[in-house]
Amino acid sequence: MAIRHPLQRLASPARQLSMLLHLAGTASFAASFKFLYGWETPMSAAFGGHFQFLTIIGLALAMVTFVVGFLADATLSSRLFKLKNVLSVCSAPLEVLISILYWGLCAIDKSLVFPPDLQLEFLPDFGFHAAPAIFLAIDLLLLSPPWTIHGYSALALSECLAFLYWFWVEYCHSHNGWYPYPIFDILNTWQRALLFTFSATLMTGSTMLLKWTYGKINGIEEFKKEAVADPAGIRTKSE
């Protein structure tokens, strides 16, 4: 029997639309990984491999989120459903961030994110840099209960992820002698620090935007107001 949180729009976990979405997303992410491991580049043989790229880390997290979601649908497990929702708090804003940064930088100069000889065709490009954000946003907005994370918590999570990734990039650089994204070679250390700080702030903004959109679509005024007027969640309920 389909289960539905009282504040979410559609039933999930469920063996209908929810399972279909999670199956389609998992298939899309698996196809991207299949393409990736058949694509010979200097990065694939380097230290860290393709997981030097934030895109691939995000894709892996999206894959885990949707596999857990699919298993929750198949078994109607409330525990797996809760785990999927916890993972989504990280994976959905991260994928929105990746899409914004990637397509934004491509609009300026695509060579900032890919060397000219490693440009992708549209379908794999879309699969890596747009499809995960779309699938995760649909899952959040229609098939998940509302997030309870507030601005300060979202910022702390975003800063933690950003600087862990920066540490990982620098560690890979110490082995390989080059960065996965050309833009990192252009920037000095302080400029990279500013870029990662900006990215963490942007990820926090994407969290609050998703939360506001959830309230808009599902008619929850409290979430719309909180995301705009009280993103830190410092007001008490009595106020």
PDB file of C-alpha atoms in Angstrom:
ATOM      1  CA  MET A   1       0.000   0.000   0.000  1.00  0.00           C
ATOM      2  CA  ALA A   2       1.274   3.466  -0.958  1.00  0.00           C
ATOM      3  CA  ILE A   3       2.458   5.643   1.935  1.00  0.00           C
ATOM      4  CA  ARG A   4       2.194   9.418   1.949  1.00  0.00           C
ATOM      5  CA  HIS A   5       3.492  11.959   4.439  1.00  0.00           C
ATOM      6  CA  PRO A   6       0.643  14.426   5.187  1.00  0.00           C
ATOM      7  CA  LEU A   7       2.707  17.351   3.839  1.00  0.00           C
ATOM      8  CA  GLN A   8       4.093  15.755   0.667  1.00  0.00           C
ATOM      9  CA  ARG A   9       2.221  15.936  -2.621  1.00  0.00           C
ATOM     10  CA  LEU A  10       2.466  12.346  -3.928  1.00  0.00           C
ATOM     11  CA  ALA A  11       2.702   8.917  -2.288  1.00  0.00           C
ATOM     12  CA  SER A  12       6.205   7.684  -1.486  1.00  0.00           C
ATOM     13  CA  PRO A  13       7.565   5.148  -0.832  1.00  0.00           C
ATOM     14  CA  ALA A  14       5.215   3.522  -3.316  1.00  0.00           C
ATOM     15  CA  ARG A  15       5.274   0.994  -6.149  1.00  0.00           C
ATOM     16  CA  GLN A  16       3.837   3.409  -8.721  1.00  0.00           C
ATOM     17  CA  LEU A  17       5.163   6.836  -9.747  1.00  0.00           C
ATOM     18  CA  SER A  18       7.759   6.998  -6.986  1.00  0.00           C
ATOM     19  CA  MET A  19       9.354   3.701  -8.019  1.00  0.00           C
ATOM     20  CA  LEU A  20       9.241   4.707 -11.691  1.00  0.00           C
ATOM     21  CA  LEU A  21      11.040   7.994 -10.991  1.00  0.00           C
ATOM     22  CA  HIS A  22      13.717   6.343  -8.864  1.00  0.00           C
ATOM     23  CA  LEU A  23      14.216   3.617 -11.464  1.00  0.00           C
ATOM     24  CA  ALA A  24      14.500   6.178 -14.291  1.00  0.00           C
ATOM     25  CA  GLY A  25      16.958   8.293 -12.296  1.00  0.00           C
ATOM     26  CA  THR A  26      19.069   5.283 -11.364  1.00  0.00           C
ATOM     27  CA  ALA A  27      19.155   4.192 -15.031  1.00  0.00           C
ATOM     28  CA  SER A  28      20.212   7.693 -16.115  1.00  0.00           C
ATOM     29  CA  PHE A  29      23.002   7.863 -13.543  1.00  0.00           C
ATOM     30  CA  ALA A  30      24.164   4.334 -14.409  1.00  0.00           C
ATOM     31  CA  ALA A  31      24.296   5.281 -18.107  1.00  0.00           C
ATOM     32  CA  SER A  32      26.472   8.276 -17.223  1.00  0.00           C
ATOM     33  CA  PHE A  33      28.860   6.065 -15.257  1.00  0.00           C
ATOM     34  CA  LYS A  34      28.951   3.560 -18.134  1.00  0.00           C
ATOM     35  CA  PHE A  35      29.910   6.370 -20.525  1.00  0.00           C
ATOM     36  CA  LEU A  36      32.480   7.665 -18.053  1.00  0.00           C
ATOM     37  CA  TYR A  37      34.339   4.387 -17.662  1.00  0.00           C
ATOM     38  CA  GLY A  38      34.464   3.888 -21.412  1.00  0.00           C
ATOM     39  CA  TRP A  39      35.890   7.383 -21.962  1.00  0.00           C
ATOM     40  CA  GLU A  40      39.671   7.292 -21.929  1.00  0.00           C
ATOM     41  CA  THR A  41      41.179  10.546 -20.660  1.00  0.00           C
ATOM     42  CA  PRO A  42      44.378  11.490 -18.784  1.00  0.00           C
ATOM     43  CA  MET A  43      42.184  11.935 -15.673  1.00  0.00           C
ATOM     44  CA  SER A  44      41.009   8.317 -15.677  1.00  0.00           C
ATOM     45  CA  ALA A  45      44.547   7.030 -15.132  1.00  0.00           C
ATOM     46  CA  ALA A  46      45.572   9.749 -12.653  1.00  0.00           C
ATOM     47  CA  PHE A  47      45.457   9.658  -8.869  1.00  0.00           C
ATOM     48  CA  GLY A  48      41.834  10.057  -7.774  1.00  0.00           C
ATOM     49  CA  GLY A  49      40.570   9.108 -11.222  1.00  0.00           C
ATOM     50  CA  HIS A  50      37.287  10.651 -12.283  1.00  0.00           C
ATOM     51  CA  PHE A  51      36.436  11.253  -8.639  1.00  0.00           C
ATOM     52  CA  GLN A  52      38.653  14.324  -8.728  1.00  0.00           C
ATOM     53  CA  PHE A  53      35.622  16.013 -10.293  1.00  0.00           C
ATOM     54  CA  LEU A  54      32.865  17.414  -8.096  1.00  0.00           C
ATOM     55  CA  THR A  55      30.460  16.415 -10.880  1.00  0.00           C
ATOM     56  CA  ILE A  56      31.297  12.725 -10.429  1.00  0.00           C
ATOM     57  CA  ILE A  57      31.185  12.889  -6.634  1.00  0.00           C
ATOM     58  CA  GLY A  58      27.762  14.502  -6.910  1.00  0.00           C
ATOM     59  CA  LEU A  59      26.641  11.901  -9.443  1.00  0.00           C
ATOM     60  CA  ALA A  60      27.708   9.081  -7.119  1.00  0.00           C
ATOM     61  CA  LEU A  61      25.792  10.631  -4.215  1.00  0.00           C
ATOM     62  CA  ALA A  62      22.728  11.087  -6.453  1.00  0.00           C
ATOM     63  CA  MET A  63      23.024   7.424  -7.498  1.00  0.00           C
ATOM     64  CA  VAL A  64      23.137   6.230  -3.881  1.00  0.00           C
ATOM     65  CA  THR A  65      20.166   8.468  -3.004  1.00  0.00           C
ATOM     66  CA  PHE A  66      18.030   7.073  -5.822  1.00  0.00           C
ATOM     67  CA  VAL A  67      19.040   3.445  -5.269  1.00  0.00           C
ATOM     68  CA  VAL A  68      18.000   3.787  -1.617  1.00  0.00           C
ATOM     69  CA  GLY A  69      14.785   5.464  -2.785  1.00  0.00           C
ATOM     70  CA  PHE A  70      14.083   2.620  -5.213  1.00  0.00           C
ATOM     71  CA  LEU A  71      14.691   0.013  -2.500  1.00  0.00           C
ATOM     72  CA  ALA A  72      12.352   1.946  -0.186  1.00  0.00           C
ATOM     73  CA  ASP A  73       9.677   1.834  -2.895  1.00  0.00           C
ATOM     74  CA  ALA A  74      10.193  -1.868  -3.574  1.00  0.00           C
ATOM     75  CA  THR A  75      10.025  -2.845   0.108  1.00  0.00           C
ATOM     76  CA  LEU A  76       7.804   0.034   1.361  1.00  0.00           C
ATOM     77  CA  SER A  77      10.407   0.499   4.092  1.00  0.00           C
ATOM     78  CA  SER A  78       9.984   3.647   6.173  1.00  0.00           C
ATOM     79  CA  ARG A  79      13.599   3.362   7.389  1.00  0.00           C
ATOM     80  CA  LEU A  80      14.996   3.351   3.843  1.00  0.00           C
ATOM     81  CA  PHE A  81      12.653   6.217   2.961  1.00  0.00           C
ATOM     82  CA  LYS A  82      14.035   8.273   5.861  1.00  0.00           C
ATOM     83  CA  LEU A  83      17.594   7.421   4.796  1.00  0.00           C
ATOM     84  CA  LYS A  84      16.803   8.561   1.237  1.00  0.00           C
ATOM     85  CA  ASN A  85      15.512  11.865   2.599  1.00  0.00           C
ATOM     86  CA  VAL A  86      18.643  12.388   4.723  1.00  0.00           C
ATOM     87  CA  LEU A  87      20.862  11.737   1.694  1.00  0.00           C
ATOM     88  CA  SER A  88      18.711  14.100  -0.367  1.00  0.00           C
ATOM     89  CA  VAL A  89      19.523  17.019   1.964  1.00  0.00           C
ATOM     90  CA  CYS A  90      23.131  16.718   0.714  1.00  0.00           C
ATOM     91  CA  SER A  91      22.675  15.444  -2.830  1.00  0.00           C
ATOM     92  CA  ALA A  92      19.883  17.705  -4.111  1.00  0.00           C
ATOM     93  CA  PRO A  93      21.475  21.103  -3.220  1.00  0.00           C
ATOM     94  CA  LEU A  94      24.866  19.788  -4.334  1.00  0.00           C
ATOM     95  CA  GLU A  95      23.534  18.813  -7.763  1.00  0.00           C
ATOM     96  CA  VAL A  96      21.742  22.153  -8.120  1.00  0.00           C
ATOM     97  CA  LEU A  97      25.054  23.852  -7.258  1.00  0.00           C
ATOM     98  CA  ILE A  98      26.932  21.735  -9.817  1.00  0.00           C
ATOM     99  CA  SER A  99      24.412  22.626 -12.533  1.00  0.00           C
ATOM    100  CA  ILE A 100      24.543  26.355 -11.736  1.00  0.00           C
ATOM    101  CA  LEU A 101      28.351  26.474 -11.622  1.00  0.00           C
ATOM    102  CA  TYR A 102      28.860  24.307 -14.702  1.00  0.00           C
ATOM    103  CA  TRP A 103      26.375  25.961 -17.039  1.00  0.00           C
ATOM    104  CA  GLY A 104      27.266  29.402 -15.678  1.00  0.00           C
ATOM    105  CA  LEU A 105      30.981  28.891 -16.368  1.00  0.00           C
ATOM    106  CA  CYS A 106      30.205  27.335 -19.763  1.00  0.00           C
ATOM    107  CA  ALA A 107      28.254  30.472 -20.672  1.00  0.00           C
ATOM    108  CA  ILE A 108      31.408  32.477 -19.941  1.00  0.00           C
ATOM    109  CA  ASP A 109      34.020  30.099 -21.367  1.00  0.00           C
ATOM    110  CA  LYS A 110      33.667  26.318 -21.550  1.00  0.00           C
ATOM    111  CA  SER A 111      37.451  25.882 -21.410  1.00  0.00           C
ATOM    112  CA  LEU A 112      37.262  26.928 -17.729  1.00  0.00           C
ATOM    113  CA  VAL A 113      35.735  23.538 -16.900  1.00  0.00           C
ATOM    114  CA  PHE A 114      36.936  21.309 -19.776  1.00  0.00           C
ATOM    115  CA  PRO A 115      40.082  21.378 -21.911  1.00  0.00           C
ATOM    116  CA  PRO A 116      39.136  22.006 -25.587  1.00  0.00           C
ATOM    117  CA  ASP A 117      40.086  18.444 -26.603  1.00  0.00           C
ATOM    118  CA  LEU A 118      37.778  16.880 -23.982  1.00  0.00           C
ATOM    119  CA  GLN A 119      34.462  18.590 -24.770  1.00  0.00           C
ATOM    120  CA  LEU A 120      31.357  16.421 -24.341  1.00  0.00           C
ATOM    121  CA  GLU A 121      28.477  15.874 -26.755  1.00  0.00           C
ATOM    122  CA  PHE A 122      25.101  17.217 -25.599  1.00  0.00           C
ATOM    123  CA  LEU A 123      23.543  13.977 -24.271  1.00  0.00           C
ATOM    124  CA  PRO A 124      26.389  12.914 -21.942  1.00  0.00           C
ATOM    125  CA  ASP A 125      26.878  16.560 -20.976  1.00  0.00           C
ATOM    126  CA  PHE A 126      23.200  16.789 -20.002  1.00  0.00           C
ATOM    127  CA  GLY A 127      23.406  13.450 -18.197  1.00  0.00           C
ATOM    128  CA  PHE A 128      26.304  14.620 -16.036  1.00  0.00           C
ATOM    129  CA  HIS A 129      25.406  18.257 -15.447  1.00  0.00           C
ATOM    130  CA  ALA A 130      21.604  18.627 -15.601  1.00  0.00           C
ATOM    131  CA  ALA A 131      19.734  15.323 -15.240  1.00  0.00           C
ATOM    132  CA  PRO A 132      20.806  14.641 -11.604  1.00  0.00           C
ATOM    133  CA  ALA A 133      19.589  18.061 -10.448  1.00  0.00           C
ATOM    134  CA  ILE A 134      16.279  17.613 -12.291  1.00  0.00           C
ATOM    135  CA  PHE A 135      15.630  14.116 -10.920  1.00  0.00           C
ATOM    136  CA  LEU A 136      16.536  15.077  -7.355  1.00  0.00           C
ATOM    137  CA  ALA A 137      14.456  18.264  -7.471  1.00  0.00           C
ATOM    138  CA  ILE A 138      11.390  16.321  -8.674  1.00  0.00           C
ATOM    139  CA  ASP A 139      11.936  13.745  -5.936  1.00  0.00           C
ATOM    140  CA  LEU A 140      12.170  16.452  -3.289  1.00  0.00           C
ATOM    141  CA  LEU A 141       9.267  18.598  -4.477  1.00  0.00           C
ATOM    142  CA  LEU A 142       6.741  15.837  -5.126  1.00  0.00           C
ATOM    143  CA  LEU A 143       7.817  12.660  -3.323  1.00  0.00           C
ATOM    144  CA  SER A 144       9.429  13.779  -0.056  1.00  0.00           C
ATOM    145  CA  PRO A 145       8.322  15.288   3.259  1.00  0.00           C
ATOM    146  CA  PRO A 146       9.422  18.892   3.895  1.00  0.00           C
ATOM    147  CA  TRP A 147      13.008  19.495   4.951  1.00  0.00           C
ATOM    148  CA  THR A 148      13.552  20.758   8.488  1.00  0.00           C
ATOM    149  CA  ILE A 149      17.090  22.046   7.890  1.00  0.00           C
ATOM    150  CA  HIS A 150      17.596  25.780   8.542  1.00  0.00           C
ATOM    151  CA  GLY A 151      20.002  28.302   7.043  1.00  0.00           C
ATOM    152  CA  TYR A 152      22.810  28.018   9.588  1.00  0.00           C
ATOM    153  CA  SER A 153      22.779  24.226   9.421  1.00  0.00           C
ATOM    154  CA  ALA A 154      22.686  24.327   5.614  1.00  0.00           C
ATOM    155  CA  LEU A 155      25.607  26.777   5.571  1.00  0.00           C
ATOM    156  CA  ALA A 156      27.637  24.605   7.965  1.00  0.00           C
ATOM    157  CA  LEU A 157      26.971  21.515   5.822  1.00  0.00           C
ATOM    158  CA  SER A 158      27.844  23.399   2.624  1.00  0.00           C
ATOM    159  CA  GLU A 159      31.070  24.844   4.056  1.00  0.00           C
ATOM    160  CA  CYS A 160      32.098  21.399   5.305  1.00  0.00           C
ATOM    161  CA  LEU A 161      31.514  19.785   1.901  1.00  0.00           C
ATOM    162  CA  ALA A 162      33.216  22.650   0.040  1.00  0.00           C
ATOM    163  CA  PHE A 163      36.395  22.594   2.071  1.00  0.00           C
ATOM    164  CA  LEU A 164      36.554  18.793   2.196  1.00  0.00           C
ATOM    165  CA  TYR A 165      36.431  18.855  -1.599  1.00  0.00           C
ATOM    166  CA  TRP A 166      39.118  21.571  -1.705  1.00  0.00           C
ATOM    167  CA  PHE A 167      41.355  19.424   0.523  1.00  0.00           C
ATOM    168  CA  TRP A 168      40.726  16.434  -1.785  1.00  0.00           C
ATOM    169  CA  VAL A 169      41.525  18.498  -4.924  1.00  0.00           C
ATOM    170  CA  GLU A 170      44.777  19.781  -3.427  1.00  0.00           C
ATOM    171  CA  TYR A 171      45.713  16.263  -2.311  1.00  0.00           C
ATOM    172  CA  CYS A 172      45.143  14.944  -5.835  1.00  0.00           C
ATOM    173  CA  HIS A 173      47.147  17.904  -7.203  1.00  0.00           C
ATOM    174  CA  SER A 174      50.073  16.962  -4.971  1.00  0.00           C
ATOM    175  CA  HIS A 175      50.145  13.562  -6.727  1.00  0.00           C
ATOM    176  CA  ASN A 176      49.249  14.577 -10.282  1.00  0.00           C
ATOM    177  CA  GLY A 177      50.733  18.055 -10.620  1.00  0.00           C
ATOM    178  CA  TRP A 178      47.550  19.458 -12.209  1.00  0.00           C
ATOM    179  CA  TYR A 179      43.985  20.273 -11.235  1.00  0.00           C
ATOM    180  CA  PRO A 180      40.873  18.541 -12.628  1.00  0.00           C
ATOM    181  CA  TYR A 181      39.246  21.860 -13.614  1.00  0.00           C
ATOM    182  CA  PRO A 182      41.281  24.363 -15.677  1.00  0.00           C
ATOM    183  CA  ILE A 183      39.836  27.286 -13.692  1.00  0.00           C
ATOM    184  CA  PHE A 184      41.761  26.097 -10.607  1.00  0.00           C
ATOM    185  CA  ASP A 185      45.059  26.569 -12.489  1.00  0.00           C
ATOM    186  CA  ILE A 186      44.125  30.153 -13.318  1.00  0.00           C
ATOM    187  CA  LEU A 187      43.349  31.092  -9.701  1.00  0.00           C
ATOM    188  CA  ASN A 188      45.869  31.484  -6.882  1.00  0.00           C
ATOM    189  CA  THR A 189      45.328  29.981  -3.433  1.00  0.00           C
ATOM    190  CA  TRP A 190      43.349  32.913  -2.015  1.00  0.00           C
ATOM    191  CA  GLN A 191      41.201  33.118  -5.120  1.00  0.00           C
ATOM    192  CA  ARG A 192      40.446  29.382  -4.883  1.00  0.00           C
ATOM    193  CA  ALA A 193      39.490  29.915  -1.225  1.00  0.00           C
ATOM    194  CA  LEU A 194      37.071  32.641  -2.293  1.00  0.00           C
ATOM    195  CA  LEU A 195      35.658  30.394  -5.019  1.00  0.00           C
ATOM    196  CA  PHE A 196      35.001  27.558  -2.582  1.00  0.00           C
ATOM    197  CA  THR A 197      33.484  29.960  -0.036  1.00  0.00           C
ATOM    198  CA  PHE A 198      31.237  31.405  -2.742  1.00  0.00           C
ATOM    199  CA  SER A 199      30.261  27.879  -3.833  1.00  0.00           C
ATOM    200  CA  ALA A 200      29.322  26.939  -0.257  1.00  0.00           C
ATOM    201  CA  THR A 201      27.176  30.072   0.016  1.00  0.00           C
ATOM    202  CA  LEU A 202      25.553  29.268  -3.323  1.00  0.00           C
ATOM    203  CA  MET A 203      24.819  25.710  -2.172  1.00  0.00           C
ATOM    204  CA  THR A 204      23.183  27.133   0.968  1.00  0.00           C
ATOM    205  CA  GLY A 205      21.117  29.395  -1.264  1.00  0.00           C
ATOM    206  CA  SER A 206      20.069  26.421  -3.396  1.00  0.00           C
ATOM    207  CA  THR A 207      18.961  24.591  -0.225  1.00  0.00           C
ATOM    208  CA  MET A 208      16.750  27.494   0.810  1.00  0.00           C
ATOM    209  CA  LEU A 209      15.467  27.939  -2.757  1.00  0.00           C
ATOM    210  CA  LEU A 210      14.446  24.274  -2.893  1.00  0.00           C
ATOM    211  CA  LYS A 211      12.788  24.651   0.494  1.00  0.00           C
ATOM    212  CA  TRP A 212      10.892  27.769  -0.683  1.00  0.00           C
ATOM    213  CA  THR A 213       9.838  26.020  -3.901  1.00  0.00           C
ATOM    214  CA  TYR A 214       8.602  23.049  -1.866  1.00  0.00           C
ATOM    215  CA  GLY A 215       6.409  25.392   0.154  1.00  0.00           C
ATOM    216  CA  LYS A 216       5.164  27.078  -3.009  1.00  0.00           C
ATOM    217  CA  ILE A 217       4.236  23.842  -4.792  1.00  0.00           C
ATOM    218  CA  ASN A 218       2.778  22.119  -1.747  1.00  0.00           C
ATOM    219  CA  GLY A 219       1.016  25.199  -0.359  1.00  0.00           C
ATOM    220  CA  ILE A 220       2.948  25.381   2.907  1.00  0.00           C
ATOM    221  CA  GLU A 221       3.151  29.100   3.714  1.00  0.00           C
ATOM    222  CA  GLU A 222       5.356  28.488   6.754  1.00  0.00           C
ATOM    223  CA  PHE A 223       8.147  27.050   4.587  1.00  0.00           C
ATOM    224  CA  LYS A 224       7.912  29.834   2.017  1.00  0.00           C
ATOM    225  CA  LYS A 225       8.131  32.533   4.689  1.00  0.00           C
ATOM    226  CA  GLU A 226      10.868  30.754   6.629  1.00  0.00           C
ATOM    227  CA  ALA A 227      13.068  30.313   3.552  1.00  0.00           C
ATOM    228  CA  VAL A 228      12.817  34.027   2.731  1.00  0.00           C
ATOM    229  CA  ALA A 229      12.356  35.863   6.032  1.00  0.00           C
ATOM    230  CA  ASP A 230      13.913  33.484   8.568  1.00  0.00           C
ATOM    231  CA  PRO A 231      16.460  31.294   6.751  1.00  0.00           C
ATOM    232  CA  ALA A 232      18.484  30.756   9.922  1.00  0.00           C
ATOM    233  CA  GLY A 233      15.484  29.413  11.806  1.00  0.00           C
ATOM    234  CA  ILE A 234      16.131  31.620  14.846  1.00  0.00           C
ATOM    235  CA  ARG A 235      12.513  32.560  15.495  1.00  0.00           C
ATOM    236  CA  THR A 236      10.629  30.507  18.018  1.00  0.00           C
ATOM    237  CA  LYS A 237       7.299  28.948  17.175  1.00  0.00           C
ATOM    238  CA  SER A 238       5.576  31.175  19.740  1.00  0.00           C
ATOM    239  CA  GLU A 239       6.619  34.195  17.689  1.00  0.00           C
TER     240      GLU A 239
END
